[in-house]
Structure formats: C-alpha cells, structure tokens
C-alpha cells in the first residue's frame, strides 16, 4: 500500500535533496548573470532596487531549468544511498516488485511535473513580462538616461550626437550637446530628450549655435532658440522584439487563444511555444526511469559515474529542445513526437540493459571503455620509473648503501675491543 513507512522514508529522502538542489541552481545562475545585470543598471539612479527586481523576475526562468536537473539528481542520489545501505535489497527481499519500489519516485515526478506545468504556463511568462517592463523603464529613462557620456551616439545613419553630461535622477536634460548631421554641426549648452515606446529618441536643443556648410566650400554660422532632432539609436540590454519572444510572454490561456484564432503565423508560434512547454513537463515524468538505473552503482563498488551521466542527459534534453524550437517550428508536432520517442526508447533501453547485464551497467561500460586509457597511463608511468635517468640516480645510492653496511659489519666495536671478551667474527658478504 502506497503511503507506508517505506514510502514516507524514501519520499523524504528525495524531497530533501530536491529542495536543496532546486534552491542552489537558481542561486548559481543568478550569480552568473550578476555581472551582466550590474552593467545594465550601473548608470541608473536606483541601481540596487533595479538589481533586486531583475533577480526576482529571473527566478521563474531559472526554476524552469533547475527543476529537471534537481529531480534527476535527487532521485539518482536517493537510489544510490539506498543501494549502498542495503535498503533497496531489503525492500526487494520483502517481496516488493521493481515497479512497487519505483512508486515513490514516480509519484514524486508527477508532483514535480505539475509544478513545472505551473512554472512554464504561468510563472515564467509573468517573469518575462516583468523583465520586459524593467527594460522598457530603462529605455524610457525612468531610472536615469541610458546614454553614454562622451561617446558618439548614432540617432540615424547621418546623425551623431555627443553628450557632455546628463541630468540626475529622473531629469530628462542633457548638457553640452553637439549634433553632427552630414556636413553640418550644432551645439547647445543644454537639451531636452524624450523617448518613445518603440525606442525612438526626440532631442530638442535650446539656445545653441550651428555651423552649416554652404556651396563652394563656404560655411555659415547660425544661432537658434530651438532645434529638434529624432532617431532610434541602438540600445543595449533592451528586451527582445522577435516574434517568438512575444509569445514567451503569454500565459497558457492566451497561447491557446492565439493557437485557435490567430493568423497562420501566430498559430504556428503559439503552437511551438505550447509544445515546448509541454515537452518540459513530459520529460519530468520520464526522469525516474533514467534516475533509478543510473543511480545504482555496480555491485561491490561505490562508483558514481551514472549520476554524472544523468546530468549530461538533462543538459542534452535542454539543448535538443532549444534546437527544435529554433529550427523545427514549421513541423513542431512531428519533431516533438520524434524527440519524445527517442527519450522513451533511451529509457527503455537503459532499463533493459540493467535487467540483462546487472546493476550499474552504465558505470561498468564507462569503466570498460576507459580501461585502455588507464593501461596506457600505467605504461607511461612504468617507462618513467625504468628510464636511464632514474636508474643512474638509484643504482649508486644502493651500491654505496651496501658498501657502508659491509664496512659497518667488519669494523671492530670500541667497547668490545677494550674488554676481555673476544669480539665475535662476522663474515662480510
């Protein structure tokens, strides 16, 4: 009966490891992205608050990647510990079938798959929308003007501006502005700047002067009270505007609506996004069938190579899913069916190998494949130990040691020579 002492004991082992791993991986990913985020918010007026908002908004994305890894590692490590302690063998000797023993990791995988469903269809889109909102606030200058001081900024193909200083906080004023358009140059001690939602820039110079090129190499100086320029400079760190990213912002119901009633292109993008989110959930249900065989070490050994292989399998699944999303959108259902069939066949083949060749078969196969490398290493070490240089250093020492021992064996002892007792004769060999 599921829910007994054995099930609670094993479920607690998996749950504790899962909770630890699923909290460590997002922390590592956040630290990895910290440098990039600091570069994006360093010029803002409230950098620390923005950094916290960025980190919180990225948690769902990190969790979406961490959940399969945590489930695989937690299940494999729990199986390995039970094997090494003999608890798995005790359960099998008590009459539990293999499927009955696996009931706990399978049930836990169903719970984790449900959590992954909520993350993929609700939490992650919300996090993506929050990230886009932060980027658009930065682009609109709500946290300081996102313009480099003292560097050329291209408004369009023929217009470049130089900014000597910017207003503090939320002020939208520039200082010591120079605008060059073609052969003409304009400068002003101050300028007002505005941003459009699409990323465009509107610049208004006030009380400035300009040098305008005239015909026949003549130039003309002008004064102006106000002069406007506009353009769309390339922005760093802005949100993606490609079609697939826009569908990543949609939650499950919105995606279903687009898949039913959208244009042909929208239906294709929506279907691709739906299929890839479901793929992550289905892979969580397959994980126990990989984790249990890979977590078992070979008999009378404590090898953990199978756990490393389990991590590689999760990474391969993530890479394959990303490749399918990027390259097979036109035939997404067929590509997903082939991918899912491949993983099911791999799990079935792994279980068959374990049943026919014994526990820890993956560890044994890897050790067998690495055996030639170990033999080659031993041969190299043996050649070094018997090289002429080593012999030349070792032989004189051994000869001198023997001569010293021989002289010590025949030399008379001073105390014995001074006594009446005759010294024993020791033959030198």
Coordinates of C-alpha atoms in Angstrom, one line a residue:
X1 CA 0.0 0.0 0.0
X2 CA 1.4 3.4 -1.0
X3 CA 1.9 5.7 1.9
X4 CA 3.5 3.3 4.3
X5 CA 6.7 3.7 6.3
X6 CA 8.9 2.7 3.4
X7 CA 7.3 5.2 1.1
X8 CA 7.4 8.1 3.5
X9 CA 11.1 7.3 4.3
X10 CA 12.1 7.2 0.6
X11 CA 9.9 10.2 -0.3
X12 CA 11.5 12.3 2.4
X13 CA 15.0 11.4 1.1
X14 CA 14.0 12.5 -2.5
X15 CA 12.2 15.6 -1.3
X16 CA 15.0 16.9 0.9
X17 CA 17.6 16.5 -1.8
X18 CA 15.2 18.1 -4.4
X19 CA 14.6 21.1 -2.2
X20 CA 18.3 21.7 -1.6
X21 CA 19.3 21.3 -5.3
X22 CA 16.4 23.3 -6.7
X23 CA 17.4 26.2 -4.4
X24 CA 21.1 26.0 -5.2
X25 CA 20.9 26.0 -9.0
X26 CA 18.9 29.3 -9.3
X27 CA 21.3 30.9 -6.9
X28 CA 24.3 29.8 -9.1
X29 CA 22.5 31.1 -12.2
X30 CA 21.8 34.4 -10.5
X31 CA 25.4 34.8 -9.6
X32 CA 26.4 34.0 -13.2
X33 CA 24.1 36.8 -14.5
X34 CA 25.1 39.3 -11.8
X35 CA 27.9 40.9 -13.8
X36 CA 25.7 41.4 -16.8
X37 CA 22.9 42.9 -14.7
X38 CA 25.3 45.2 -12.9
X39 CA 26.5 46.5 -16.3
X40 CA 22.9 47.2 -17.3
X41 CA 21.9 49.1 -14.1
X42 CA 25.1 50.8 -13.2
X43 CA 24.1 54.1 -14.8
X44 CA 20.6 54.2 -13.3
X45 CA 19.6 56.3 -10.4
X46 CA 18.4 53.4 -8.3
X47 CA 20.8 50.6 -9.3
X48 CA 20.3 48.3 -6.2
X49 CA 16.5 48.4 -6.4
X50 CA 16.6 47.6 -10.1
X51 CA 19.1 44.7 -9.5
X52 CA 16.7 43.2 -6.9
X53 CA 13.8 43.5 -9.4
X54 CA 15.9 41.9 -12.1
X55 CA 16.9 39.0 -9.9
X56 CA 13.4 38.3 -8.7
X57 CA 12.0 38.5 -12.3
X58 CA 14.5 35.9 -13.4
X59 CA 13.7 33.3 -10.7
X60 CA 10.9 31.6 -12.7
X61 CA 13.2 31.2 -15.7
X62 CA 15.9 29.7 -13.5
X63 CA 13.5 27.4 -11.8
X64 CA 12.2 26.2 -15.1
X65 CA 15.7 25.0 -16.0
X66 CA 16.6 23.8 -12.5
X67 CA 13.5 21.6 -11.8
X68 CA 14.5 18.7 -14.2
X69 CA 18.1 18.7 -13.0
X70 CA 17.0 18.7 -9.3
X71 CA 14.6 15.9 -9.9
X72 CA 17.1 13.8 -11.7
X73 CA 19.9 14.3 -9.1
X74 CA 17.6 13.9 -6.1
X75 CA 16.1 10.6 -7.4
X76 CA 19.5 9.2 -8.5
X77 CA 21.3 10.1 -5.3
X78 CA 18.5 8.7 -3.1
X79 CA 18.6 5.4 -5.1
X80 CA 22.4 5.3 -4.7
X81 CA 22.2 5.8 -0.9
X82 CA 19.6 3.1 -0.5
X83 CA 21.6 0.7 -2.6
X84 CA 24.8 1.3 -0.6
X85 CA 22.9 0.9 2.7
X86 CA 21.2 -2.2 1.6
X87 CA 17.7 -0.7 2.0
X88 CA 16.8 -1.4 -1.7
X89 CA 17.8 -5.0 -1.3
X90 CA 15.8 -5.3 1.9
X91 CA 12.7 -4.0 0.1
X92 CA 13.2 -6.4 -2.8
X93 CA 13.7 -9.3 -0.4
X94 CA 10.5 -8.3 1.4
X95 CA 8.6 -9.1 -1.8
X96 CA 8.3 -5.6 -3.3
X97 CA 8.4 -5.7 -7.1
X98 CA 10.6 -3.2 -9.0
X99 CA 7.5 -1.2 -10.1
X100 CA 6.3 -1.1 -6.5
X101 CA 9.6 0.2 -5.3
X102 CA 9.6 2.8 -8.0
X103 CA 6.2 4.1 -7.0
X104 CA 7.7 6.8 -4.8
X105 CA 9.9 8.4 -7.4
X106 CA 7.2 8.1 -10.0
X107 CA 4.7 9.8 -7.7
X108 CA 7.2 12.5 -6.8
X109 CA 7.9 13.0 -10.5
X110 CA 4.1 13.6 -11.1
X111 CA 4.1 16.3 -8.4
X112 CA 7.2 17.9 -9.9
X113 CA 5.7 17.8 -13.4
X114 CA 2.7 19.6 -12.0
X115 CA 4.9 22.3 -10.6
X116 CA 6.8 22.5 -13.9
X117 CA 3.4 23.0 -15.6
X118 CA 2.6 25.9 -13.4
X119 CA 6.1 27.4 -13.9
X120 CA 6.0 27.1 -17.7
X121 CA 2.4 28.3 -18.2
X122 CA 2.1 30.9 -15.5
X123 CA 5.2 31.9 -13.5
X124 CA 7.7 32.1 -16.3
X125 CA 5.6 34.3 -18.6
X126 CA 4.9 36.6 -15.7
X127 CA 8.7 36.8 -15.1
X128 CA 9.3 37.5 -18.7
X129 CA 6.7 40.3 -18.7
X130 CA 8.3 41.8 -15.5
X131 CA 11.7 41.7 -17.2
X132 CA 10.3 43.5 -20.3
X133 CA 8.7 46.1 -18.1
X134 CA 12.1 46.8 -16.4
X135 CA 13.9 47.1 -19.7
X136 CA 11.2 49.5 -21.1
X137 CA 11.5 51.6 -18.0
X138 CA 15.3 51.8 -18.5
X139 CA 14.7 52.6 -22.2
X140 CA 12.2 55.4 -21.4
X141 CA 14.7 57.0 -19.0
X142 CA 12.7 56.5 -15.8
X143 CA 15.8 55.4 -13.9
X144 CA 18.2 57.9 -15.5
X145 CA 19.0 58.5 -19.1
X146 CA 20.6 55.4 -20.8
X147 CA 23.1 57.4 -22.8
X148 CA 26.9 57.1 -22.7
X149 CA 28.6 60.4 -21.8
X150 CA 31.5 61.5 -24.0
X151 CA 30.9 58.9 -26.7
X152 CA 29.3 59.2 -30.1
X153 CA 25.6 58.1 -30.3
X154 CA 24.0 57.5 -33.6
X155 CA 20.5 58.8 -34.0
X156 CA 20.3 57.6 -37.6
X157 CA 22.6 56.9 -40.5
X158 CA 23.5 60.5 -40.9
X159 CA 23.1 62.0 -37.4
X160 CA 25.5 61.6 -34.5
X161 CA 25.3 63.3 -31.1
X162 CA 27.8 63.8 -28.3
X163 CA 26.7 64.4 -24.7
X164 CA 28.9 66.1 -22.1
X165 CA 26.6 65.5 -19.1
X166 CA 23.1 64.2 -18.2
X167 CA 20.5 65.3 -15.6
X168 CA 20.4 63.4 -12.3
X169 CA 17.7 61.1 -11.3
X170 CA 14.6 61.2 -13.5
X171 CA 15.6 64.6 -15.1
X172 CA 15.5 64.5 -18.9
X173 CA 18.0 67.2 -19.6
X174 CA 21.4 66.9 -21.3
X175 CA 24.3 69.3 -21.1
X176 CA 26.9 70.4 -23.6
X177 CA 25.3 68.6 -26.6
X178 CA 26.8 68.5 -30.0
X179 CA 24.9 67.2 -33.0
X180 CA 26.5 66.4 -36.3
X181 CA 24.4 65.8 -39.4
X182 CA 26.2 65.4 -42.6
X183 CA 28.5 68.4 -43.0
X184 CA 26.6 70.5 -40.5
X185 CA 27.3 70.7 -36.8
X186 CA 25.1 72.1 -34.0
X187 CA 25.9 72.7 -30.3
X188 CA 23.9 73.8 -27.4
X189 CA 24.6 74.2 -23.6
X190 CA 21.5 72.2 -22.8
X191 CA 18.9 70.0 -24.5
X192 CA 15.7 68.2 -23.6
X193 CA 15.3 64.5 -24.5
X194 CA 12.3 62.2 -24.8
X195 CA 11.8 58.5 -25.6
X196 CA 9.0 56.8 -27.5
X197 CA 7.7 53.4 -26.6
X198 CA 9.3 51.9 -29.7
X199 CA 12.8 53.1 -28.6
X200 CA 12.9 56.3 -30.6
X201 CA 14.7 59.4 -29.3
X202 CA 13.5 63.0 -29.6
X203 CA 16.1 65.6 -29.0
X204 CA 15.5 69.4 -28.6
X205 CA 18.5 71.7 -28.5
X206 CA 18.0 75.1 -26.9
X207 CA 19.8 78.4 -27.3
X208 CA 22.6 77.0 -29.5
X209 CA 24.7 77.7 -32.5
X210 CA 25.3 75.8 -35.7
X211 CA 27.8 75.7 -38.5
X212 CA 26.2 74.9 -41.8
X213 CA 28.2 74.1 -44.9
X214 CA 27.4 76.2 -47.9
X215 CA 28.2 75.9 -51.6
X216 CA 31.7 76.5 -52.9
X217 CA 33.3 75.4 -49.6
X218 CA 31.7 78.3 -47.7
X219 CA 30.4 77.8 -44.2
X220 CA 27.8 79.8 -42.3
X221 CA 27.2 80.2 -38.6
X222 CA 23.7 80.4 -37.3
X223 CA 22.0 80.9 -33.9
X224 CA 18.8 79.2 -32.9
X225 CA 16.5 79.2 -29.9
X226 CA 15.2 75.7 -30.5
X227 CA 16.1 72.8 -32.9
X228 CA 14.7 69.3 -32.9
X229 CA 16.2 66.0 -34.0
X230 CA 14.9 62.5 -33.8
X231 CA 16.1 59.0 -34.4
X232 CA 16.3 55.5 -33.0
X233 CA 19.8 54.6 -31.6
X234 CA 20.8 51.0 -30.9
X235 CA 20.1 50.3 -27.3
X236 CA 21.9 47.7 -25.2
X237 CA 20.1 45.4 -22.8
X238 CA 16.7 46.1 -24.3
X239 CA 14.0 43.5 -24.4
X240 CA 13.8 41.2 -27.4
X241 CA 11.3 42.1 -30.0
X242 CA 11.3 38.9 -32.1
X243 CA 8.1 37.1 -32.6
X244 CA 9.0 34.0 -30.6
X245 CA 9.8 36.2 -27.6
X246 CA 6.5 37.9 -27.8
X247 CA 4.8 34.6 -27.4
X248 CA 7.0 33.7 -24.5
X249 CA 5.3 36.5 -22.6
X250 CA 1.9 34.8 -23.0
X251 CA 0.4 32.6 -20.4
X252 CA -1.3 29.3 -21.1
X253 CA -4.8 30.6 -21.9
X254 CA -3.5 33.4 -24.1
X255 CA -1.4 30.9 -26.0
X256 CA -4.4 28.6 -26.6
X257 CA -6.4 31.6 -27.8
X258 CA -3.7 32.5 -30.3
X259 CA -3.4 28.9 -31.4
X260 CA -7.1 28.8 -32.2
X261 CA -7.9 32.2 -33.5
X262 CA -4.7 33.9 -34.6
X263 CA -3.2 34.4 -38.0
X264 CA -1.3 31.5 -39.6
X265 CA 2.0 32.8 -38.4
X266 CA 0.6 33.5 -34.9
X267 CA -0.9 30.0 -34.7
X268 CA 2.5 28.5 -35.6
X269 CA 4.4 30.5 -33.0
X270 CA 1.7 29.8 -30.4
X271 CA 1.7 26.0 -31.1
X272 CA 5.5 25.9 -30.9
X273 CA 5.5 27.6 -27.5
X274 CA 2.8 25.3 -26.2
X275 CA 4.6 22.2 -27.4
X276 CA 7.9 23.1 -25.9
X277 CA 6.3 23.9 -22.5
X278 CA 4.5 20.6 -22.6
X279 CA 7.8 18.9 -23.6
X280 CA 9.5 20.0 -20.3
X281 CA 6.6 18.6 -18.3
X282 CA 6.6 15.2 -20.1
X283 CA 10.4 14.9 -19.6
X284 CA 9.9 15.2 -15.9
X285 CA 7.6 12.2 -16.0
X286 CA 10.4 10.2 -17.8
X287 CA 13.2 11.2 -15.3
X288 CA 12.6 8.4 -12.8
X289 CA 13.1 5.8 -15.5
X290 CA 16.6 7.3 -16.1
X291 CA 17.4 8.2 -12.5
X292 CA 16.8 4.7 -10.9
X293 CA 19.1 2.7 -13.2
X294 CA 21.8 5.4 -13.3
X295 CA 21.7 5.9 -9.6
X296 CA 22.6 2.3 -8.9
X297 CA 26.3 1.6 -8.5
X298 CA 27.9 -1.6 -9.7
X299 CA 27.8 -4.5 -7.2
X300 CA 30.6 -4.3 -4.5
X301 CA 31.5 -0.8 -5.8
X302 CA 30.7 2.8 -5.0
X303 CA 31.1 4.3 -8.4
X304 CA 29.0 7.5 -9.1
X305 CA 29.6 7.8 -12.8
X306 CA 25.9 7.1 -13.5
X307 CA 25.0 10.3 -11.6
X308 CA 27.3 12.3 -13.9
X309 CA 25.7 10.7 -16.9
X310 CA 22.2 11.7 -15.6
X311 CA 23.2 15.3 -15.5
X312 CA 24.5 15.0 -19.1
X313 CA 21.1 13.6 -20.2
X314 CA 19.2 16.6 -18.7
X315 CA 21.6 19.0 -20.4
X316 CA 21.2 17.2 -23.7
X317 CA 17.4 17.4 -23.4
X318 CA 17.5 21.2 -22.8
X319 CA 19.8 21.6 -25.8
X320 CA 17.7 19.4 -28.0
X321 CA 14.5 21.3 -27.0
X322 CA 16.1 24.6 -27.8
X323 CA 17.3 23.4 -31.2
X324 CA 13.8 22.0 -32.0
X325 CA 12.2 25.3 -31.0
X326 CA 14.6 27.3 -33.2
X327 CA 14.7 25.1 -36.3
X328 CA 11.6 22.9 -36.4
X329 CA 8.8 25.4 -35.8
X330 CA 7.1 24.5 -39.2
X331 CA 6.9 20.8 -38.2
X332 CA 6.9 21.2 -34.4
X333 CA 4.4 18.3 -33.7
X334 CA 6.5 15.8 -35.8
X335 CA 9.7 17.0 -34.3
X336 CA 8.3 16.7 -30.7
X337 CA 7.0 13.2 -31.4
X338 CA 10.4 12.1 -32.7
X339 CA 12.2 13.7 -29.7
X340 CA 9.8 12.2 -27.2
X341 CA 10.0 8.8 -28.8
X342 CA 13.8 9.0 -28.7
X343 CA 13.8 9.6 -25.0
X344 CA 11.3 6.9 -24.3
X345 CA 13.4 4.4 -26.3
X346 CA 16.6 5.5 -24.4
X347 CA 14.8 4.9 -21.1
X348 CA 13.5 1.5 -22.2
X349 CA 17.0 0.5 -23.5
X350 CA 18.6 1.6 -20.2
X351 CA 16.2 -0.5 -18.1
X352 CA 16.7 -3.5 -20.5
X353 CA 20.5 -3.2 -20.1
X354 CA 20.2 -3.1 -16.4
X355 CA 17.9 -6.2 -16.3
X356 CA 20.1 -8.2 -18.6
X357 CA 23.6 -7.1 -17.6
X358 CA 23.1 -6.2 -13.9
X359 CA 23.0 -3.1 -11.8
X360 CA 25.4 -0.3 -12.6
X361 CA 25.8 -1.3 -16.2
X362 CA 26.5 2.3 -17.3
X363 CA 29.3 2.6 -14.8
X364 CA 30.7 -0.7 -15.9
X365 CA 30.5 0.2 -19.6
X366 CA 32.3 3.5 -19.0
X367 CA 34.9 1.8 -16.9
X368 CA 35.5 -0.8 -19.6
X369 CA 35.8 2.0 -22.2
X370 CA 38.3 3.9 -20.0
X371 CA 40.4 0.8 -19.3
X372 CA 42.7 1.3 -22.4
X373 CA 43.4 4.8 -21.2
X374 CA 44.3 3.5 -17.7
X375 CA 46.6 0.9 -19.2
X376 CA 48.3 3.4 -21.3
X377 CA 48.8 5.7 -18.3
X378 CA 50.3 2.8 -16.4
X379 CA 52.7 2.0 -19.2
X380 CA 53.8 5.6 -19.3
X381 CA 54.4 5.7 -15.6
X382 CA 56.3 2.4 -15.9
X383 CA 58.6 3.8 -18.6
X384 CA 59.3 6.8 -16.4
X385 CA 60.2 4.6 -13.5
X386 CA 62.6 2.5 -15.6
X387 CA 64.2 5.3 -17.6
X388 CA 68.1 5.6 -17.7
X389 CA 68.0 8.8 -15.7
X390 CA 66.2 7.2 -12.8
X391 CA 68.4 4.1 -12.9
X392 CA 71.5 6.3 -12.8
X393 CA 70.2 8.1 -9.7
X394 CA 69.1 4.9 -7.9
X395 CA 72.0 2.5 -8.5
X396 CA 74.9 4.4 -7.0
X397 CA 72.8 5.0 -3.9
X398 CA 72.1 1.3 -3.5
X399 CA 75.8 0.4 -4.1
X400 CA 77.0 2.9 -1.5
X401 CA 74.5 1.7 1.0
X402 CA 75.7 -1.9 0.6
X403 CA 79.4 -0.8 1.0
X404 CA 78.6 1.1 4.1
X405 CA 76.7 -1.8 5.6
X406 CA 79.7 -4.1 4.8
X407 CA 82.2 -1.8 6.4
X408 CA 80.0 -1.5 9.5
X409 CA 79.7 -5.2 9.8
X410 CA 83.6 -5.8 9.9
X411 CA 84.6 -2.7 11.9
X412 CA 85.5 -3.5 15.5
X413 CA 83.4 -2.1 18.2
X414 CA 85.5 0.2 20.6
X415 CA 83.8 -1.1 23.7
X416 CA 84.3 -4.8 22.7
X417 CA 88.0 -4.2 21.9
X418 CA 88.6 -2.7 25.3
X419 CA 87.0 -5.6 27.1
X420 CA 88.3 -9.1 27.9
X421 CA 85.5 -10.7 25.9
X422 CA 86.7 -11.6 22.4
X423 CA 84.7 -9.9 19.7
X424 CA 82.6 -12.2 17.5
X425 CA 83.7 -12.6 13.9
X426 CA 81.2 -11.6 11.3
X427 CA 81.8 -12.6 7.8
X428 CA 81.3 -9.8 5.3
X429 CA 79.2 -10.8 2.4

